[in-house]
Coordinates of C-alpha atoms and ligand atoms in Angstrom, one line a residue:
M3 CA -4.3 -5.2 -21.5
I4 CA -3.2 -7.1 -18.4
A5 CA -3.3 -5.8 -14.9
D6 CA -2.0 -7.2 -11.6
I7 CA -3.0 -5.3 -8.5
V8 CA -1.2 -5.1 -5.1
V9 CA -3.5 -4.3 -2.2
D10 CA -2.9 -4.0 1.5
L11 CA -5.4 -6.0 3.6
Q12 CA -4.8 -4.4 7.0
Y13 CA -3.9 -0.8 8.0
G14 CA -1.1 0.0 5.6
D15 CA 2.6 -0.8 6.2
C16 CA 2.3 -4.5 5.4
G17 CA 5.0 -4.5 2.8
K18 CA 3.3 -3.6 -0.5
G19 CA 6.4 -1.9 -1.7
K20 CA 8.4 -5.1 -1.3
I21 CA 5.9 -7.2 -3.2
A22 CA 5.5 -4.7 -6.0
H23 CA 9.3 -4.6 -6.2
A24 CA 9.6 -8.4 -6.4
L25 CA 6.8 -8.6 -9.0
C26 CA 8.6 -5.9 -11.2
K27 CA 11.7 -8.1 -11.1
D28 CA 9.9 -11.2 -12.3
K29 CA 7.2 -10.0 -14.7
N30 CA 7.1 -8.0 -17.9
Y31 CA 5.2 -4.9 -16.9
T32 CA 5.1 -1.9 -19.3
H33 CA 3.8 0.4 -16.5
V34 CA 3.6 0.6 -12.8
I35 CA 0.7 2.8 -11.6
R36 CA 0.1 4.2 -8.1
Y37 CA -3.7 4.3 -7.8
N38 CA -4.6 6.1 -4.6
G39 CA -3.2 8.3 -1.8
G40 CA -0.5 10.9 -1.7
C41 CA 2.7 11.5 0.3
N42 CA 0.9 10.2 3.4
A43 CA 2.2 6.9 2.2
G44 CA 5.7 5.6 2.9
H45 CA 6.9 2.6 1.0
T46 CA 10.1 1.0 2.2
I47 CA 12.0 -0.8 -0.5
Y48 CA 15.3 -2.7 -0.4
H49 CA 16.8 -2.5 -3.9
E50 CA 20.1 -4.3 -4.4
G51 CA 20.7 -4.2 -0.7
V52 CA 20.0 -0.4 -0.4
K53 CA 17.1 0.9 1.6
F54 CA 14.8 3.4 -0.1
V55 CA 11.7 5.1 1.3
T56 CA 9.4 6.5 -1.4
H57 CA 6.2 8.4 -0.9
H58 CA 4.8 9.3 -4.3
I59 CA 6.8 7.4 -6.8
P60 CA 5.9 3.9 -7.8
C61 CA 8.6 1.2 -7.7
G62 CA 8.9 0.7 -11.5
V63 CA 11.7 3.2 -11.6
F64 CA 14.0 0.7 -9.9
F65 CA 13.7 -1.5 -13.0
G66 CA 13.5 1.0 -15.8
I67 CA 9.7 0.7 -16.1
K68 CA 7.4 3.7 -16.7
S69 CA 5.9 4.7 -13.4
I70 CA 2.7 6.7 -13.3
I71 CA 1.1 8.6 -10.4
G72 CA -2.5 7.9 -11.5
P73 CA -5.7 10.0 -11.4
G74 CA -6.8 8.4 -8.1
C75 CA -3.8 10.1 -6.4
V76 CA -3.2 13.5 -4.9
I77 CA 0.3 15.0 -5.3
H78 CA 2.4 17.5 -3.4
V79 CA 4.6 19.0 -6.0
D80 CA 7.6 19.9 -3.8
T81 CA 7.7 16.5 -2.2
F82 CA 7.4 14.9 -5.6
L83 CA 10.3 16.9 -7.1
Q84 CA 12.4 16.3 -4.1
E85 CA 11.8 12.6 -4.3
I86 CA 12.9 12.5 -7.9
E87 CA 16.1 14.4 -7.0
E88 CA 16.8 11.9 -4.2
L89 CA 16.3 8.9 -6.5
E90 CA 18.5 10.4 -9.2
A91 CA 21.2 11.2 -6.6
A92 CA 21.1 7.5 -5.6
G93 CA 21.6 6.5 -9.3
I94 CA 18.0 5.6 -10.1
N95 CA 16.8 7.1 -13.4
A96 CA 13.5 8.6 -12.2
K97 CA 13.3 11.8 -14.3
D98 CA 12.7 9.9 -17.6
L99 CA 10.4 7.3 -16.1
V100 CA 8.0 9.1 -13.8
Q101 CA 4.8 10.5 -15.1
V102 CA 1.8 12.2 -13.5
A103 CA -1.7 11.8 -14.8
T104 CA -3.1 15.1 -16.0
N105 CA -6.2 14.5 -13.9
A106 CA -4.5 13.7 -10.6
H107 CA -5.1 16.4 -8.0
I108 CA -2.7 18.7 -6.3
I109 CA -2.1 18.9 -2.5
T110 CA -1.6 22.7 -1.9
D111 CA 0.3 24.3 0.9
F112 CA -3.1 25.5 2.1
H113 CA -4.2 21.8 2.3
R114 CA -1.1 21.0 4.4
A115 CA -1.6 23.9 6.8
E116 CA -5.2 22.8 7.3
D117 CA -4.3 19.1 7.9
K118 CA -1.7 20.2 10.5
K119 CA -4.6 21.3 12.7
D120 CA -6.0 17.7 12.9
E121 CA -6.2 16.2 16.3
E122 CA -9.1 13.7 16.1
I123 CA -7.9 11.3 13.4
G124 CA -4.1 11.3 13.8
T125 CA -3.5 12.0 10.2
T126 CA 0.0 12.1 8.7
K127 CA -0.5 15.9 8.3
R128 CA 0.5 15.7 4.7
G129 CA -2.7 17.5 3.4
N130 CA -4.3 14.3 2.0
G131 CA -7.8 14.7 3.4
P132 CA -8.3 18.4 2.5
A133 CA -7.0 17.7 -1.1
Y134 CA -9.5 14.9 -1.6
R135 CA -12.3 17.0 0.0
D136 CA -11.6 19.8 -2.5
K137 CA -11.4 17.3 -5.4
Y138 CA -14.9 15.9 -4.6
G139 CA -16.1 19.4 -3.8
R140 CA -15.2 20.4 -7.4
R141 CA -12.8 23.1 -6.4
G142 CA -9.6 21.2 -6.5
V143 CA -6.5 21.9 -8.6
R144 CA -5.5 19.3 -11.2
A145 CA -2.0 18.3 -12.1
L146 CA -2.4 19.8 -15.6
E147 CA -2.7 23.3 -14.1
E148 CA 0.7 23.1 -12.4
P149 CA 3.6 24.4 -14.6
R150 CA 6.2 22.6 -12.5
L151 CA 4.7 19.3 -13.5
S152 CA 4.4 20.0 -17.2
K153 CA 7.3 17.8 -18.3
Y154 CA 5.9 14.9 -16.3
L155 CA 2.3 15.0 -17.4
V156 CA 0.6 12.1 -19.2
S157 CA -2.9 11.5 -20.5
M158 CA -4.0 8.1 -19.1
Y159 CA -6.3 7.5 -21.9
H160 CA -3.7 8.0 -24.5
E161 CA -1.0 6.1 -22.6
L162 CA -3.2 3.0 -22.1
Y163 CA -5.3 2.9 -25.3
E164 CA -3.5 4.8 -28.0
N165 CA 0.0 3.8 -27.4
E166 CA 2.1 2.4 -30.2
E167 CA 5.2 2.0 -28.1
F168 CA 4.0 -1.4 -26.7
E169 CA 2.4 -4.4 -28.3
E170 CA 0.4 -5.1 -25.1
I171 CA 0.1 -3.0 -22.0
E172 CA 0.9 -4.9 -18.8
V173 CA 0.2 -2.8 -15.7
L174 CA 1.2 -3.3 -12.1
F175 CA -1.0 -1.3 -9.8
E176 CA 0.7 -0.4 -6.6
G177 CA -1.8 0.9 -3.9
A178 CA -1.2 2.9 -0.8
Q179 CA -2.6 2.6 2.8
G180 CA -4.8 -0.4 3.4
F181 CA -8.3 -2.0 3.7
G182 CA -8.7 -1.0 7.4
L183 CA -8.0 2.7 6.4
D184 CA -10.3 2.6 3.3
V185 CA -12.8 5.5 3.4
D186 CA -15.7 3.2 3.0
W187 CA -14.6 -0.2 4.5
G188 CA -12.2 1.0 7.2
D189 CA -13.1 2.0 10.7
Y190 CA -14.6 5.4 9.9
P191 CA -13.7 8.1 10.8
Y192 CA -10.3 6.6 11.6
V193 CA -9.6 6.2 7.9
T194 CA -7.7 7.9 5.1
S195 CA -9.6 9.9 2.4
S196 CA -9.2 7.6 -0.5
H197 CA -10.2 4.1 -1.6
C198 CA -7.7 1.4 -0.9
T199 CA -9.3 -1.6 -2.7
V200 CA -9.1 -3.2 -6.1
G201 CA -12.1 -1.0 -7.1
S202 CA -9.8 2.0 -6.6
A203 CA -7.2 0.7 -9.0
L204 CA -9.8 0.3 -11.8
L205 CA -10.9 3.9 -11.4
N206 CA -7.5 4.8 -12.9
G207 CA -8.7 3.8 -16.4
V208 CA -8.4 0.0 -16.7
P209 CA -11.3 -2.3 -17.4
A210 CA -12.2 -5.0 -14.9
K211 CA -11.5 -7.8 -17.5
A212 CA -7.9 -6.8 -17.6
I213 CA -7.3 -8.1 -14.0
R214 CA -5.0 -11.2 -13.9
D215 CA -3.7 -11.4 -10.3
V216 CA -4.7 -9.6 -7.1
W217 CA -1.9 -9.7 -4.6
G218 CA -3.2 -9.2 -1.1
V219 CA -0.5 -8.2 1.4
A220 CA -0.8 -8.6 5.2
K221 CA 1.4 -9.1 8.2
I222 CA 1.3 -11.9 10.8
Y223 CA 0.5 -9.3 13.4
E224 CA -1.4 -6.0 12.8
T225 CA -0.2 -2.5 13.1
Y226 CA -2.0 0.8 13.0
V227 CA -0.9 4.5 13.3
G228 CA -3.4 7.1 14.2
A229 CA -5.5 8.5 17.1
K230 CA -7.7 5.6 18.0
D231 CA -6.8 3.0 20.7
F232 CA -5.6 -0.1 18.9
E233 CA -2.8 -1.8 20.7
G234 CA -3.6 -4.9 22.8
I235 CA -2.4 -5.2 26.4
E236 CA 0.5 -7.6 26.3
D237 CA 4.2 -6.8 27.0
I238 CA 5.2 -8.6 23.9
F239 CA 3.8 -5.8 21.6
E240 CA 6.7 -3.6 22.8
E241 CA 9.2 -6.3 21.7
I242 CA 7.4 -6.7 18.4
R243 CA 7.6 -3.0 17.8
E244 CA 11.3 -2.9 18.3
L245 CA 12.2 -6.1 16.5
G246 CA 9.9 -5.3 13.6
Q247 CA 10.9 -1.6 13.4
E248 CA 7.3 -0.7 13.6
Y249 CA 7.7 3.1 13.3
G250 CA 6.0 5.1 10.5
A251 CA 8.1 5.4 7.4
T252 CA 6.5 8.9 6.8
T253 CA 6.1 10.3 10.3
G254 CA 8.3 8.2 12.5
R255 CA 5.4 7.6 14.9
P256 CA 5.3 4.3 16.8
R257 CA 2.8 1.9 15.3
Q258 CA 0.3 0.4 17.6
I259 CA 0.4 -3.4 17.6
N260 CA -2.1 -6.2 18.0
W261 CA -2.5 -9.8 16.8
L262 CA -3.8 -10.6 13.4
D263 CA -7.6 -10.4 13.1
F264 CA -8.6 -13.3 10.9
D265 CA -12.1 -11.8 10.2
L266 CA -10.6 -8.6 8.8
L267 CA -8.2 -10.6 6.7
K268 CA -11.1 -12.7 5.4
M269 CA -13.3 -9.7 4.6
A270 CA -10.5 -7.8 2.9
S271 CA -9.6 -10.9 0.8
R272 CA -13.2 -11.4 -0.2
I273 CA -13.9 -7.8 -1.1
N274 CA -10.7 -7.4 -3.1
G275 CA -11.0 -10.8 -4.8
V276 CA -7.5 -11.8 -3.7
N277 CA -6.0 -14.8 -5.4
K278 CA -2.4 -14.5 -4.1
L279 CA -1.8 -13.6 -0.5
V280 CA 1.5 -12.7 1.2
I281 CA 1.8 -12.7 5.0
N282 CA 4.9 -10.7 5.9
K283 CA 7.1 -10.3 9.0
M284 CA 7.1 -14.0 9.9
D285 CA 10.7 -13.5 10.9
I286 CA 9.7 -11.2 13.7
L287 CA 7.5 -13.8 15.4
D288 CA 10.0 -16.5 14.6
E289 CA 12.4 -14.8 16.9
L290 CA 9.8 -14.5 19.7
D291 CA 8.2 -17.9 18.9
V292 CA 4.8 -16.7 19.9
W293 CA 2.0 -17.4 17.4
K294 CA -1.5 -15.9 18.1
V295 CA -4.5 -14.9 16.0
Y296 CA -8.0 -13.6 16.7
N297 CA -10.6 -15.9 15.3
G298 CA -13.8 -13.7 15.9
P299 CA -13.8 -13.0 19.6
H300 CA -11.5 -16.0 20.4
M301 CA -7.8 -15.8 20.8
L302 CA -6.0 -18.8 19.3
E303 CA -2.5 -19.7 20.2
F304 CA -0.3 -22.1 18.2
D305 CA 2.8 -24.1 19.1
S306 CA 4.7 -23.4 16.0
R307 CA 5.0 -21.4 12.8
E308 CA 4.0 -24.5 10.8
D309 CA 0.8 -24.8 12.8
I310 CA -0.3 -21.2 12.3
E311 CA 0.6 -21.3 8.6
F312 CA -1.5 -24.4 8.1
W313 CA -4.5 -22.9 10.0
I314 CA -4.5 -19.6 8.1
R315 CA -3.9 -21.2 4.7
T316 CA -6.6 -23.8 5.1
K317 CA -9.1 -21.5 6.6
L318 CA -8.7 -19.0 3.7
M319 CA -9.1 -21.8 1.2
V320 CA -12.3 -23.1 3.0
E321 CA -13.9 -19.8 3.8
V322 CA -12.8 -17.4 1.0
D323 CA -11.6 -19.3 -2.1
E324 CA -10.0 -22.7 -2.6
D325 CA -7.7 -21.2 -5.2
I326 CA -6.0 -18.7 -2.9
E327 CA -2.3 -19.2 -2.8
T328 CA -0.8 -18.0 0.5
F329 CA 2.9 -17.2 0.9
F330 CA 4.5 -16.6 4.3
S331 CA 7.5 -14.4 4.2
G332 CA 10.1 -12.9 6.5
D333 CA 12.6 -11.9 3.8
K334 CA 13.1 -8.1 3.1
E335 CA 13.7 -8.5 -0.6
Y336 CA 11.8 -11.5 -1.9
I337 CA 8.3 -12.7 -1.6
Ligands
IMP17 P1 -4.2 10.7 6.3 O1 -4.2 9.7 5.2 O2 -2.9 11.4 6.5 O3 -5.3 11.6 6.3 O4 -4.3 9.9 7.7 C1 -5.5 9.2 8.0 C2 -5.2 7.9 8.8 O5 -4.5 7.0 7.9 C3 -4.2 8.1 10.0 O6 -4.5 7.1 10.9 C4 -2.8 7.8 9.4 O7 -1.9 7.4 10.3 C5 -3.2 6.7 8.4 N1 -2.3 6.5 7.3 C6 -2.2 7.3 6.2 N2 -1.3 6.9 5.3 C7 -0.7 5.8 5.9 C8 0.3 4.8 5.5 O8 0.9 4.9 4.4 N3 0.6 3.8 6.4 C9 -0.1 3.7 7.5 N4 -1.0 4.5 8.0 C10 -1.4 5.6 7.1
MG18 MG1 4.0 2.6 4.8

C-alpha cells in the first residue's frame, strides 16, 4: 500500500483542494480518502476551468477515482446527498464513485441546532463539534445506521486489505481544516473538533509504513475565520482580502488576514513530517509587491518575491529537513 497525504499547515483554506486535484491528475491513485472534518470544510477546486466548491466529497470524483469519506469524518446526510446531485448535474460521475465508511459518524439535525447557538468559537455552525463530542461520548450515530447512506457504505478494512480489484492500493489522503485549527495543536479553544495532522490520516486504517509523500500546504500570508482577534493592523490586509477573495467557501465570512508566521510553518512542517511544501497565493502579493513574514517576534520585509522565496526555502531546509522541496504557486489549477 502507498499513501500520499495532503495537510494544511495554517488555519485551513490554503488550497488543499487544488493540490489534491493536481496530484490526482498526475499520479495513479486507486482511492482518495477524506480523513477528518465534516461539511464545515469548503474546498474550492477548478476543474477544466470550472469552479466547484465541495464540502464532504473528495476530489477523486473529478478523475474517476473511488472517493471515500473516511471513519475520521462526520457526515451530514442531506448535505452529502445534495452535493452528489450537484456534481452529477455538472456532469461529474459522483454516484458511482463516492463511498462512506461504515464507521464514520453522522451529524444530526440536533447537532446542527446545538452548534447554531455557538458564540464563543465562531464555528461554521454545521454541527461538527457536537457530532464529534457525541462520537467520543459513545452516544453517536454511525453511518451504517443511516438507511439513506446504505448504497454508499464501505468497510474500510475490506476495501483496503481484502480488495481483489486492485493489484496495489494507492491512496491520496485529503484533509480538512488545518494545523492551527487542530484540536490538540491549534490555538485551543479556537479550534475545530477533529485532528488535522498526518496522524489523523493514519487513523483511517492505513499503516505508517505506507506513507510516501506528505504534501504540506500553506499560503504566503495567513488567514483565519472565527471568533478570536487575528488580523494585523495594516491597511494592506483589506486589499489582500479583496484580491485574494478571502471569504469563507462554506459561510461567506470575511477571513482575517495576517503575515505568514514562520514559526507556525516550521512547527507544522516538523510535526507532520512534510517533505513537499506548497506555498500558495504568491500571485496576490505579486500584485501588491509587498513581501513580509514574521520570524519569531520580528517582522522581516523583503524587496522581491525571489528574496522571500530564497529565505523561506533555505530556512526550512536548515531548520526542518534538508530534503524538503518547496514550491511557490499562484496558479489556480496547477501546483
Ligand atoms: P467548526 O469546525 O465549525 O466547529 O469551527 C471551529 C473553527 O474552525 C472556527 O474558527 C471555524 O471558522 C474554523 N473552521 C472550520 N472549518 C474550516 C475550514 O474548512 N476552513 C477554515 N476554517 C474552518
Ligand atoms: Mg476551505
